[in-house]
CSV table of C-alpha atoms and ligand atoms in Angstrom, one decimal:
chain,number,residue,atom,x,y,z
A,17,MET,CA,0.0,0.0,0.0
A,18,SER,CA,1.3,3.5,-0.8
A,19,VAL,CA,2.0,5.9,2.0
A,20,PRO,CA,-0.7,8.4,1.0
A,21,ARG,CA,-3.3,5.6,0.7
A,22,TYR,CA,-2.3,4.2,4.1
A,23,TRP,CA,-2.6,7.6,5.6
A,24,ARG,CA,-6.0,8.3,4.0
A,25,GLU,CA,-7.4,5.0,5.3
A,26,SER,CA,-5.6,4.7,8.6
A,27,LYS,CA,-8.4,6.0,10.9
A,28,TYR,CA,-10.9,3.6,9.2
A,29,ARG,CA,-8.5,0.7,9.7
A,30,TYR,CA,-7.4,1.6,13.2
A,31,ARG,CA,-10.9,2.1,14.6
A,32,LEU,CA,-13.2,0.0,12.4
A,33,ILE,CA,-15.1,3.0,11.0
A,34,GLY,CA,-17.4,2.2,8.2
A,35,LYS,CA,-20.3,3.9,6.4
A,36,ARG,CA,-24.0,3.9,7.2
A,37,CYS,CA,-26.6,4.7,4.6
A,38,MET,CA,-28.6,7.6,6.0
A,39,ARG,CA,-31.7,6.5,4.0
A,40,CYS,CA,-31.9,2.7,4.5
A,41,GLY,CA,-29.4,2.1,7.3
A,42,ALA,CA,-27.2,-0.3,5.3
A,43,LEU,CA,-23.7,-0.6,6.8
A,44,TYR,CA,-20.5,-0.8,4.7
A,45,TYR,CA,-16.9,-1.8,5.4
A,46,PRO,CA,-14.7,-0.8,3.6
A,47,ARG,CA,-16.6,2.4,3.2
A,48,ARG,CA,-18.3,3.3,-0.1
A,49,ALA,CA,-19.7,6.4,-1.7
A,50,ILE,CA,-23.0,4.9,-2.9
A,51,CYS,CA,-25.4,2.6,-1.1
A,52,THR,CA,-25.7,-0.6,-3.2
A,53,ARG,CA,-29.0,-1.4,-1.6
A,54,CYS,CA,-31.0,1.8,-2.2
A,55,GLY,CA,-28.7,3.9,-4.4
A,56,SER,CA,-28.5,6.7,-2.0
A,57,LYS,CA,-25.3,8.9,-2.0
A,58,GLU,CA,-25.9,10.0,1.5
A,59,LEU,CA,-23.7,7.9,3.7
A,60,GLU,CA,-22.3,8.9,7.1
A,61,GLU,CA,-19.3,7.6,9.0
A,62,HIS,CA,-20.3,4.9,11.4
A,63,GLN,CA,-18.4,3.3,14.3
A,64,LEU,CA,-18.8,-0.5,13.8
A,65,SER,CA,-19.1,-2.9,16.7
A,66,ASP,CA,-15.8,-4.2,17.9
A,67,ARG,CA,-17.2,-7.7,18.7
A,68,GLY,CA,-18.7,-10.4,16.6
A,69,ARG,CA,-18.7,-14.1,15.7
A,70,ILE,CA,-16.7,-16.1,13.2
A,71,VAL,CA,-18.9,-17.2,10.2
A,72,SER,CA,-16.3,-19.1,8.3
A,73,TRP,CA,-12.5,-19.1,8.0
A,74,THR,CA,-9.5,-20.4,6.2
A,75,VAL,CA,-5.9,-21.1,7.1
A,76,ILE,CA,-3.3,-19.3,5.0
A,77,ARG,CA,-0.3,-21.5,4.6
A,78,ASN,CA,1.1,-19.8,1.4
A,79,PRO,CA,0.8,-16.2,2.1
A,80,PRO,CA,1.4,-13.3,-0.2
A,81,LYS,CA,4.6,-11.2,-0.1
A,82,ASP,CA,5.3,-9.4,3.2
A,83,TYR,CA,3.0,-11.8,5.1
A,84,GLU,CA,5.3,-14.8,5.0
A,85,ARG,CA,6.5,-14.7,8.6
A,86,PHE,CA,2.9,-14.8,10.0
A,87,ALA,CA,2.1,-18.1,8.3
A,88,PRO,CA,0.2,-20.2,9.0
A,89,TYR,CA,-2.5,-17.7,10.0
A,90,VAL,CA,-6.2,-17.6,10.1
A,91,VAL,CA,-8.4,-15.3,8.0
A,92,ALA,CA,-12.1,-15.3,8.8
A,93,LEU,CA,-15.3,-13.8,7.8
A,94,VAL,CA,-16.6,-12.1,11.0
A,95,GLU,CA,-20.2,-11.1,11.5
A,96,LEU,CA,-20.1,-8.1,13.8
A,97,GLU,CA,-22.8,-7.5,16.4
A,98,ASP,CA,-24.3,-4.8,14.2
A,99,GLY,CA,-24.8,-7.3,11.5
A,100,ILE,CA,-22.1,-6.3,9.0
A,101,ARG,CA,-19.6,-9.0,7.8
A,102,ILE,CA,-15.9,-8.2,7.5
A,103,LEU,CA,-12.8,-10.1,6.6
A,104,SER,CA,-10.1,-10.2,9.3
A,105,GLN,CA,-7.0,-12.0,10.4
A,106,ILE,CA,-7.7,-13.9,13.7
A,107,VAL,CA,-4.9,-13.8,16.2
A,108,ASP,CA,-4.0,-15.2,19.7
A,109,VAL,CA,-5.4,-18.5,18.6
A,110,GLU,CA,-4.0,-21.7,16.9
A,111,PRO,CA,-5.7,-22.5,13.5
A,112,GLU,CA,-7.0,-25.8,14.9
A,113,GLU,CA,-8.8,-24.0,17.8
A,114,VAL,CA,-11.0,-21.8,15.4
A,115,LYS,CA,-14.7,-22.7,15.3
A,116,ALA,CA,-17.7,-21.3,13.5
A,117,GLY,CA,-19.7,-19.2,15.9
A,118,MET,CA,-16.7,-18.4,18.0
A,119,MET,CA,-16.9,-15.0,19.7
A,120,VAL,CA,-14.1,-12.5,18.8
A,121,GLU,CA,-13.2,-8.9,19.5
A,122,ALA,CA,-11.2,-6.3,17.7
A,123,THR,CA,-7.6,-5.8,18.6
A,124,PHE,CA,-4.9,-3.4,17.2
A,125,ARG,CA,-2.0,-5.0,15.4
A,126,LYS,CA,0.7,-4.5,12.8
A,127,ILE,CA,-0.7,-5.5,9.5
A,128,ARG,CA,2.4,-5.2,7.3
A,129,GLU,CA,5.8,-3.6,7.2
A,130,ASP,CA,7.4,-2.1,4.2
A,131,GLY,CA,10.8,-3.6,4.7
A,132,THR,CA,12.9,-2.3,7.6
A,133,SER,CA,13.0,1.3,6.4
A,134,GLY,CA,9.5,1.9,5.1
A,135,ILE,CA,6.2,2.6,6.9
A,136,ILE,CA,4.6,0.2,9.4
A,137,GLU,CA,0.9,-0.4,8.6
A,138,TYR,CA,-1.3,-0.9,11.6
A,139,GLY,CA,-4.9,-1.9,11.8
A,140,TYR,CA,-7.6,-4.2,13.3
A,141,LYS,CA,-7.4,-7.9,13.7
A,142,PHE,CA,-9.7,-10.0,15.8
A,143,ARG,CA,-9.0,-12.3,18.7
A,144,PRO,CA,-10.9,-14.4,21.3
A,145,PRO,CA,-12.3,-11.9,23.8
A,146,VAL,CA,-10.1,-11.0,26.8
A,147,GLU,CA,-12.5,-11.3,29.7
A,148,SER,CA,-13.0,-13.2,32.9
A,149,LYS,CA,-14.6,-16.6,32.3
A,150,GLN,CA,-17.8,-15.7,34.3
A,151,ASP,CA,-18.4,-12.7,32.1
A,152,SER,CA,-18.2,-14.6,28.8
A,153,SER,CA,-21.9,-15.5,28.6
B,9,MET,CA,6.2,18.0,44.2
B,10,ARG,CA,2.5,18.7,44.9
B,11,PRO,CA,-0.2,19.5,42.3
B,12,SER,CA,-1.6,23.0,42.7
B,13,ARG,CA,-5.1,21.6,42.5
B,14,PRO,CA,-6.1,18.0,43.4
B,15,VAL,CA,-5.4,15.4,40.7
B,16,GLY,CA,-6.2,11.8,40.5
B,17,ILE,CA,-6.2,8.6,38.3
B,18,VAL,CA,-9.6,8.4,36.6
B,19,GLY,CA,-8.8,5.3,34.5
B,20,TYR,CA,-6.2,2.7,33.9
B,21,GLY,CA,-5.6,-0.3,31.8
B,22,ALA,CA,-2.9,-2.9,31.3
B,23,TYR,CA,-2.0,-5.2,28.5
B,24,ILE,CA,0.3,-8.2,28.5
B,25,PRO,CA,0.9,-10.2,25.2
B,26,MET,CA,-0.2,-13.8,25.3
B,27,GLY,CA,3.2,-15.4,24.4
B,28,ARG,CA,5.2,-16.8,27.4
B,29,LEU,CA,8.7,-18.0,27.4
B,30,ARG,CA,9.7,-20.1,30.4
B,31,THR,CA,13.2,-19.0,31.5
B,32,SER,CA,14.0,-22.7,31.9
B,33,GLU,CA,13.9,-22.6,28.1
B,34,ILE,CA,16.6,-20.0,28.0
B,35,CYS,CA,18.6,-22.0,30.5
B,36,ARG,CA,18.2,-25.0,28.3
B,37,VAL,CA,19.8,-23.1,25.4
B,38,TRP,CA,22.3,-20.9,27.2
B,39,GLY,CA,22.7,-22.3,30.7
B,40,GLY,CA,22.4,-20.4,33.9
B,41,GLU,CA,19.8,-20.3,36.7
B,42,PRO,CA,16.3,-19.0,36.0
B,43,PRO,CA,15.9,-15.6,37.8
B,44,ILE,CA,12.1,-15.6,37.2
B,45,GLU,CA,9.5,-18.3,36.2
B,46,GLU,CA,8.5,-17.0,32.8
B,47,LYS,CA,8.3,-13.8,30.7
B,48,ALA,CA,5.8,-12.3,28.3
B,49,VAL,CA,6.7,-12.2,24.7
B,50,SER,CA,4.9,-10.2,22.0
B,51,ALA,CA,3.5,-11.8,18.9
B,52,MET,CA,5.1,-10.9,15.6
B,53,ASP,CA,2.4,-8.4,14.8
B,54,GLU,CA,2.8,-6.6,18.2
B,55,ASP,CA,5.1,-3.8,19.1
B,56,ALA,CA,5.2,-0.9,21.7
B,57,VAL,CA,2.6,1.0,19.7
B,58,THR,CA,0.1,-1.9,19.6
B,59,ILE,CA,0.6,-2.6,23.3
B,60,ALA,CA,0.1,1.1,24.1
B,61,VAL,CA,-3.1,1.2,22.1
B,62,GLU,CA,-4.5,-1.8,23.9
B,63,CYS,CA,-3.7,-0.3,27.3
B,64,ALA,CA,-5.1,3.1,26.2
B,65,ARG,CA,-8.4,1.6,25.1
B,66,TYR,CA,-8.9,-0.2,28.4
B,67,ALA,CA,-8.0,2.9,30.3
B,68,LEU,CA,-10.5,5.0,28.4
B,69,ARG,CA,-13.2,2.4,29.0
B,70,ARG,CA,-12.5,2.3,32.7
B,71,ALA,CA,-12.5,6.1,32.9
B,72,ASN,CA,-15.7,6.3,30.9
B,73,ILE,CA,-14.7,9.5,29.2
B,74,GLN,CA,-14.7,10.4,25.5
B,75,PRO,CA,-11.3,10.1,23.7
B,76,LYS,CA,-11.6,13.8,22.5
B,77,GLU,CA,-11.6,14.8,26.2
B,78,LEU,CA,-7.9,13.8,26.4
B,79,GLY,CA,-5.7,16.9,26.1
B,80,ALA,CA,-2.4,15.0,26.1
B,81,ILE,CA,-1.1,11.5,25.4
B,82,TYR,CA,2.5,10.6,26.3
B,83,VAL,CA,4.0,7.2,25.6
B,84,GLY,CA,7.1,6.2,27.6
B,85,THR,CA,9.1,3.5,25.8
B,86,GLU,CA,12.6,2.4,24.9
B,87,SER,CA,11.3,0.2,22.1
B,88,LYS,CA,9.9,2.7,19.6
B,89,PRO,CA,9.1,1.0,16.3
B,90,TYR,CA,10.2,4.2,14.5
B,91,ALA,CA,13.4,6.0,15.6
B,92,VAL,CA,11.7,9.2,14.3
B,93,LYS,CA,7.9,9.3,14.2
B,94,PRO,CA,6.1,9.4,17.5
B,95,CYS,CA,4.2,6.5,19.0
B,96,GLY,CA,1.9,9.1,20.6
B,97,THR,CA,0.3,10.2,17.3
B,98,ILE,CA,-0.5,6.6,16.3
B,99,VAL,CA,-2.1,6.0,19.7
B,100,ALA,CA,-4.1,9.2,19.5
B,101,GLU,CA,-5.5,8.3,16.1
B,102,ALA,CA,-6.2,4.7,17.1
B,103,ILE,CA,-8.3,5.7,20.1
B,104,GLY,CA,-9.9,8.7,18.4
B,105,ALA,CA,-8.3,11.4,20.4
B,106,SER,CA,-6.7,13.4,17.6
B,107,PRO,CA,-6.2,16.0,16.3
B,108,GLN,CA,-6.7,18.5,19.2
B,109,VAL,CA,-4.3,16.8,21.6
B,110,ALA,CA,-0.7,17.1,22.7
B,111,ALA,CA,1.3,14.0,22.1
B,112,ALA,CA,5.0,12.9,22.4
B,113,ASP,CA,7.1,10.0,23.4
B,114,TYR,CA,9.3,9.8,26.5
B,115,GLU,CA,12.6,8.0,26.7
B,116,PHE,CA,14.1,7.2,30.1
B,117,ALA,CA,14.7,3.5,30.1
B,118,CYS,CA,12.4,1.8,32.6
B,119,LYS,CA,11.0,5.1,34.1
B,120,ALA,CA,9.8,6.6,30.9
B,121,GLY,CA,6.2,5.7,31.8
B,122,THR,CA,6.2,7.4,35.2
B,123,GLU,CA,8.0,10.4,33.8
B,124,ALA,CA,4.9,10.7,31.6
B,125,PHE,CA,2.8,10.5,34.9
B,126,GLN,CA,4.6,13.7,36.1
B,127,THR,CA,3.8,15.6,33.0
B,128,CYS,CA,0.2,14.6,32.9
B,129,VAL,CA,-0.3,15.5,36.6
B,130,ALA,CA,1.2,18.9,35.9
B,131,LEU,CA,-1.0,19.6,32.8
B,132,VAL,CA,-4.1,18.6,34.7
B,133,SER,CA,-3.2,20.4,37.9
B,134,SER,CA,-2.5,23.6,36.0
B,135,GLY,CA,-5.8,23.4,34.3
B,136,MET,CA,-4.2,23.3,30.8
B,137,VAL,CA,-6.1,20.1,30.0
B,138,LYS,CA,-9.0,18.2,31.6
B,139,TYR,CA,-7.6,14.7,31.1
B,140,ALA,CA,-4.1,13.5,30.2
B,141,MET,CA,-3.0,9.9,29.5
B,142,ALA,CA,0.4,8.5,30.4
B,143,ILE,CA,1.5,5.1,28.9
B,144,GLY,CA,4.5,3.0,29.7
B,145,ALA,CA,4.9,0.2,27.1
B,146,ASP,CA,7.8,-1.8,25.9
B,147,THR,CA,8.9,-4.8,23.9
B,148,ALA,CA,12.4,-4.8,25.4
B,149,GLN,CA,15.3,-6.7,23.8
B,150,GLY,CA,18.2,-8.5,25.4
B,151,ARG,CA,21.2,-9.9,23.6
B,152,PRO,CA,21.0,-13.7,23.3
B,153,ALA,CA,22.7,-15.3,26.4
B,154,ASP,CA,23.0,-11.9,28.1
B,155,PRO,CA,21.6,-11.9,31.7
B,156,LEU,CA,19.0,-9.4,30.5
B,157,GLU,CA,17.6,-11.9,28.1
B,158,TYR,CA,16.3,-14.0,31.0
B,159,THR,CA,14.0,-11.2,32.2
B,160,VAL,CA,13.3,-8.6,29.5
B,161,ALA,CA,9.6,-8.8,28.5
B,162,CYS,CA,6.8,-7.1,26.7
B,163,GLY,CA,3.8,-5.3,28.1
B,164,GLY,CA,2.4,-2.0,29.3
B,165,ALA,CA,-0.1,0.0,31.2
B,166,ALA,CA,-1.9,3.3,30.6
B,167,PHE,CA,-3.2,5.8,33.2
B,168,ILE,CA,-5.6,8.7,32.7
B,169,PHE,CA,-5.2,11.6,35.0
B,170,GLY,CA,-7.9,14.2,35.7
B,171,PRO,CA,-9.0,16.7,38.3
B,172,ARG,CA,-10.1,15.0,41.5
B,173,SER,CA,-13.8,14.4,41.3
B,174,GLU,CA,-16.4,11.6,41.7
B,175,LYS,CA,-14.7,10.0,38.7
B,176,THR,CA,-11.4,9.6,40.6
B,177,LEU,CA,-10.1,6.0,41.3
B,178,ALA,CA,-7.2,7.2,43.4
B,179,TYR,CA,-5.9,10.7,44.1
B,180,LEU,CA,-2.4,11.9,44.1
B,181,GLU,CA,-0.9,13.3,47.4
B,182,GLY,CA,2.5,14.2,46.0
B,183,SER,CA,5.4,13.0,43.9
B,184,TYR,CA,9.2,13.2,44.0
B,185,SER,CA,11.8,12.7,41.3
B,186,TYR,CA,15.5,11.9,41.9
B,187,VAL,CA,17.9,11.8,38.9
B,188,THR,CA,21.7,11.5,38.5
B,189,ASP,CA,24.0,10.8,35.6
B,190,THR,CA,24.7,7.1,36.2
B,191,PRO,CA,26.0,4.9,33.3
B,192,ASP,CA,24.5,1.6,34.5
B,193,PHE,CA,22.7,0.7,31.3
B,194,TRP,CA,22.5,2.2,27.8
B,195,ARG,CA,21.9,1.6,24.2
B,196,ARG,CA,23.7,3.6,21.6
B,197,ALA,CA,21.9,4.9,18.4
B,198,HIS,CA,21.4,2.2,15.7
B,199,GLU,CA,22.3,-0.6,18.2
B,200,ILE,CA,19.6,-3.3,18.7
B,201,TYR,CA,20.7,-4.5,22.1
B,202,PRO,CA,21.6,-2.5,25.2
B,203,ARG,CA,24.8,-2.8,27.2
B,204,HIS,CA,25.0,-2.6,31.0
B,205,GLY,CA,27.5,-2.2,33.8
B,206,GLY,CA,26.9,-5.7,35.3
B,207,ARG,CA,27.0,-5.5,39.1
B,208,PHE,CA,26.9,-1.7,38.8
B,209,THR,CA,23.2,-1.9,38.1
B,210,GLY,CA,22.5,-2.7,41.8
B,211,GLU,CA,23.7,-0.6,44.6
B,212,PRO,CA,24.6,2.8,43.1
B,213,ALA,CA,21.8,2.6,40.5
B,214,TYR,CA,18.6,0.7,41.4
B,215,PHE,CA,18.8,0.8,45.2
B,216,LYS,CA,20.2,4.3,45.6
B,217,HIS,CA,17.7,6.0,43.4
B,218,ILE,CA,14.6,4.2,44.6
B,219,ILE,CA,15.6,4.7,48.3
B,220,GLU,CA,16.3,8.4,47.8
B,221,ALA,CA,13.1,9.0,45.9
B,222,ALA,CA,10.9,7.0,48.4
B,223,ARG,CA,12.5,8.6,51.4
B,224,GLY,CA,12.3,12.1,49.8
B,225,LEU,CA,8.6,11.7,49.1
B,226,MET,CA,7.9,10.3,52.5
B,227,ALA,CA,9.8,13.1,54.2
B,228,GLU,CA,7.8,15.7,52.2
B,229,LEU,CA,4.5,14.2,53.1
B,230,GLY,CA,5.4,13.4,56.7
B,231,TYR,CA,4.8,9.6,56.2
B,232,GLY,CA,6.6,6.5,57.2
B,233,PRO,CA,6.3,3.0,55.7
B,234,ASN,CA,3.5,2.1,58.1
B,235,ASP,CA,1.3,4.8,56.5
B,236,PHE,CA,1.1,2.8,53.3
B,237,LYS,CA,-1.0,-0.2,52.7
B,238,TYR,CA,0.8,-1.1,49.5
B,239,ALA,CA,4.1,-0.3,47.7
B,240,VAL,CA,5.1,-0.8,44.1
B,241,PHE,CA,8.8,-0.7,43.1
B,242,HIS,CA,10.3,-1.2,39.7
B,243,GLN,CA,10.7,-4.9,39.2
B,244,PRO,CA,13.6,-5.9,36.9
B,245,ASN,CA,13.7,-9.3,38.7
B,246,VAL,CA,12.2,-10.8,41.9
B,247,LYS,CA,15.1,-10.1,44.3
B,248,PHE,CA,15.5,-6.3,43.8
B,249,PRO,CA,12.0,-5.1,44.7
B,250,ILE,CA,11.8,-7.4,47.7
B,251,ARG,CA,15.2,-6.2,48.9
B,252,VAL,CA,14.5,-2.5,48.4
B,253,ALA,CA,11.1,-2.9,50.1
B,254,ARG,CA,12.8,-4.5,53.1
B,255,MET,CA,15.5,-1.7,53.2
B,256,LEU,CA,12.7,0.9,53.2
B,257,GLY,CA,10.7,-0.9,55.9
B,258,PHE,CA,7.9,-2.5,53.8
B,259,GLY,CA,6.9,-6.1,54.3
B,260,MET,CA,5.9,-8.7,51.7
B,261,ASP,CA,2.2,-8.0,52.2
B,262,ALA,CA,2.7,-4.4,51.0
B,263,ILE,CA,4.4,-5.3,47.7
B,264,LYS,CA,2.8,-8.7,46.9
B,265,PRO,CA,-0.3,-7.4,44.9
B,266,GLY,CA,1.9,-5.5,42.5
B,267,LEU,CA,4.8,-7.9,42.2
B,268,VAL,CA,4.1,-9.6,38.8
B,269,VAL,CA,7.7,-10.0,37.5
B,270,GLN,CA,7.8,-13.7,38.3
B,271,HIS,CA,5.2,-14.4,35.6
B,272,VAL,CA,5.5,-11.4,33.3
B,273,GLY,CA,9.2,-10.4,33.3
B,274,ASN,CA,10.6,-6.9,33.2
B,275,THR,CA,8.4,-4.9,31.0
B,276,TYR,CA,10.7,-1.9,31.3
B,277,ALA,CA,8.6,1.3,31.0
B,278,GLY,CA,5.6,-0.9,31.6
B,279,SER,CA,6.9,-2.5,34.8
B,280,THR,CA,6.0,0.0,37.5
B,281,PRO,CA,2.7,1.0,35.8
B,282,ILE,CA,1.6,-2.7,35.5
B,283,GLY,CA,2.6,-3.1,39.2
B,284,LEU,CA,0.4,-0.1,40.1
B,285,ALA,CA,-2.5,-1.4,37.9
B,286,ALA,CA,-2.3,-4.8,39.6
B,287,THR,CA,-2.3,-3.1,43.0
B,288,LEU,CA,-5.3,-0.9,42.1
B,289,ASP,CA,-7.1,-4.1,41.0
B,290,GLN,CA,-7.1,-5.2,44.6
B,291,ALA,CA,-7.0,-2.0,46.6
B,292,ARG,CA,-9.9,-0.7,48.7
B,293,CYS,CA,-11.1,2.8,49.5
B,294,GLY,CA,-8.7,4.6,51.8
B,295,ASP,CA,-5.6,2.5,51.0
B,296,ARG,CA,-2.5,4.5,50.4
B,297,ILE,CA,-0.1,3.3,47.7
B,298,LEU,CA,3.6,4.2,47.3
B,299,VAL,CA,4.9,3.9,43.8
B,300,VAL,CA,8.6,4.2,42.9
B,301,SER,CA,9.9,3.5,39.4
B,302,TYR,CA,13.5,3.2,38.4
B,303,GLY,CA,15.1,4.0,35.0
B,304,SER,CA,18.7,3.4,34.1
B,305,GLY,CA,20.7,6.4,33.3
B,306,ALA,CA,19.4,7.0,36.0
B,307,GLY,CA,16.5,8.1,38.1
B,308,SER,CA,13.4,7.3,40.1
B,309,ASP,CA,9.9,8.9,40.3
B,310,ALA,CA,7.9,8.3,43.5
B,311,PHE,CA,4.2,8.9,44.0
B,312,SER,CA,1.7,8.6,46.8
B,313,PHE,CA,-1.8,7.7,45.8
B,314,VAL,CA,-4.9,7.2,48.0
B,315,VAL,CA,-7.6,4.9,46.7
B,316,GLU,CA,-11.2,6.3,46.4
B,317,ASP,CA,-14.5,4.4,46.6
B,318,ARG,CA,-15.0,4.4,42.9
B,319,ALA,CA,-12.1,1.9,42.6
B,320,GLU,CA,-14.3,-0.7,44.3
B,321,VAL,CA,-17.1,-0.4,41.7
B,322,PRO,CA,-17.3,-3.7,39.8
B,323,ASN,CA,-16.4,-3.5,36.1
B,324,ARG,CA,-15.9,-5.8,33.2
B,325,ASP,CA,-12.4,-4.7,32.4
B,326,PRO,CA,-9.7,-7.4,32.5
B,327,PRO,CA,-7.6,-7.1,35.6
B,328,VAL,CA,-3.8,-7.7,35.4
B,329,SER,CA,-4.3,-11.2,36.8
B,330,LEU,CA,-6.4,-12.1,33.8
B,331,PHE,CA,-3.6,-11.1,31.4
B,332,ILE,CA,-1.1,-13.1,33.6
B,333,SER,CA,-3.2,-16.3,33.3
B,334,ARG,CA,-4.0,-15.7,29.6
B,335,LYS,CA,-0.9,-17.3,28.1
B,336,ARG,CA,0.5,-19.5,25.4
B,337,TYR,CA,3.9,-21.1,25.9
B,338,ILE,CA,6.4,-20.8,23.1
B,339,ASP,CA,9.8,-22.4,22.8
B,340,TYR,CA,13.1,-20.6,22.4
B,341,ALA,CA,13.1,-21.0,18.6
B,342,THR,CA,9.7,-19.5,18.2
B,343,TYR,CA,10.7,-16.7,20.6
B,344,ILE,CA,13.7,-15.7,18.5
B,345,LYS,CA,11.5,-15.7,15.4
B,346,HIS,CA,8.9,-13.6,17.2
B,347,ARG,CA,11.4,-11.1,18.5
B,348,GLY,CA,13.2,-10.8,15.1
B,349,LYS,CA,16.5,-12.3,16.4
B,350,ILE,CA,16.4,-14.7,13.4
B,351,LEU,CA,15.1,-13.8,9.9
B,352,ARG,CA,14.0,-15.9,7.0
C,411,ZN,ZN1,-29.2,2.8,1.4
């Protein structure tokens, strides 16, 4: 990712900010300019929920360039509590421990580094919730 | 040093990465005796910035304030991912506090976090800002086989300071800083690993500075060790904080809640702040806590906090004990991969 593009998108990636259609309420992440459900161009920034459940997942064993050292890692489709589905890497878990329906929460991690001299890209990933056992109902 | 108007902690949060390396693993590879049980190791996608963001988010939640109410964010660390580009700006953006906020990083070895406390207290007490956040976070490195490698660890804690009010968890009675030019430990520019003065890190460094700062603060406030329910001292290993506590007249009961080094390691700028967080997790209204950091180079900051009743209100935030029990053991090979000591 180019530095200007990373900079333009950082707050959305850092804080999971999407768009919400002001006419029909549809949510989008990544953000878009036009609502694909009703065609409205009036979309506002919307803070997405930082918790959700894993819908499906895959284990990446042959990762693209710059992600090699993370392999094997889990990428999942996560349905957030507000209903929107987003793709995310799942961390703090072994691939064999991932289950459909598993609760996850957003965390802040390094996504990619442009070598040792370039920019460090940060953003969200998801992990099993950090909470006391009795609270995890 | 006393604030010109009452200041207190309104929120705090700690974060310790999940990876753990048993020091027996290091002994298996390099020999020696394990000085602590195990130490926290960050994942490959974690650094001082991600740890600072995690702590900051928990602190904000506990404080129950809006991120835009923060007037300053200071990150104390010796493991900045960028040599030039502040961690503070990334943290500010990640928690939604920017752009109208002061931000910078502090460097003072293991006391960088508490140095940020002093600045935040001053900004709040002067009325320049309503709330200010100080973070101590590190992913400290030790050269393979160096005695430091057995203890250096990853973690941090964030504290939000604000005017004393019904939101205060613990108010500050006073603070004291004691600094000398002592070359006990250093890392030159462009070097990955630090160097240290071996035995020199003990008596004239750690013990002298902590004792002077603690005694100085107690003299200013007119207190003795018996006036404090708890005490937190910088914990580079298990022996030093226990010994300095005894020298100052504190028993094991006073330091036990905040003594996490056995299972976490020395988190550098995070060490004293995590100890304070763990102590606040257990403290009750009216308890007085002495906090004394130590940073090589060298200096100590001492603080006296008194716990308020809001600290006893139940909350869903993970206590330090949860982060200590949330762990995944890795072996030495995985550790050197995680910490970038070996590259593919
Ligand atoms: Zn729409």
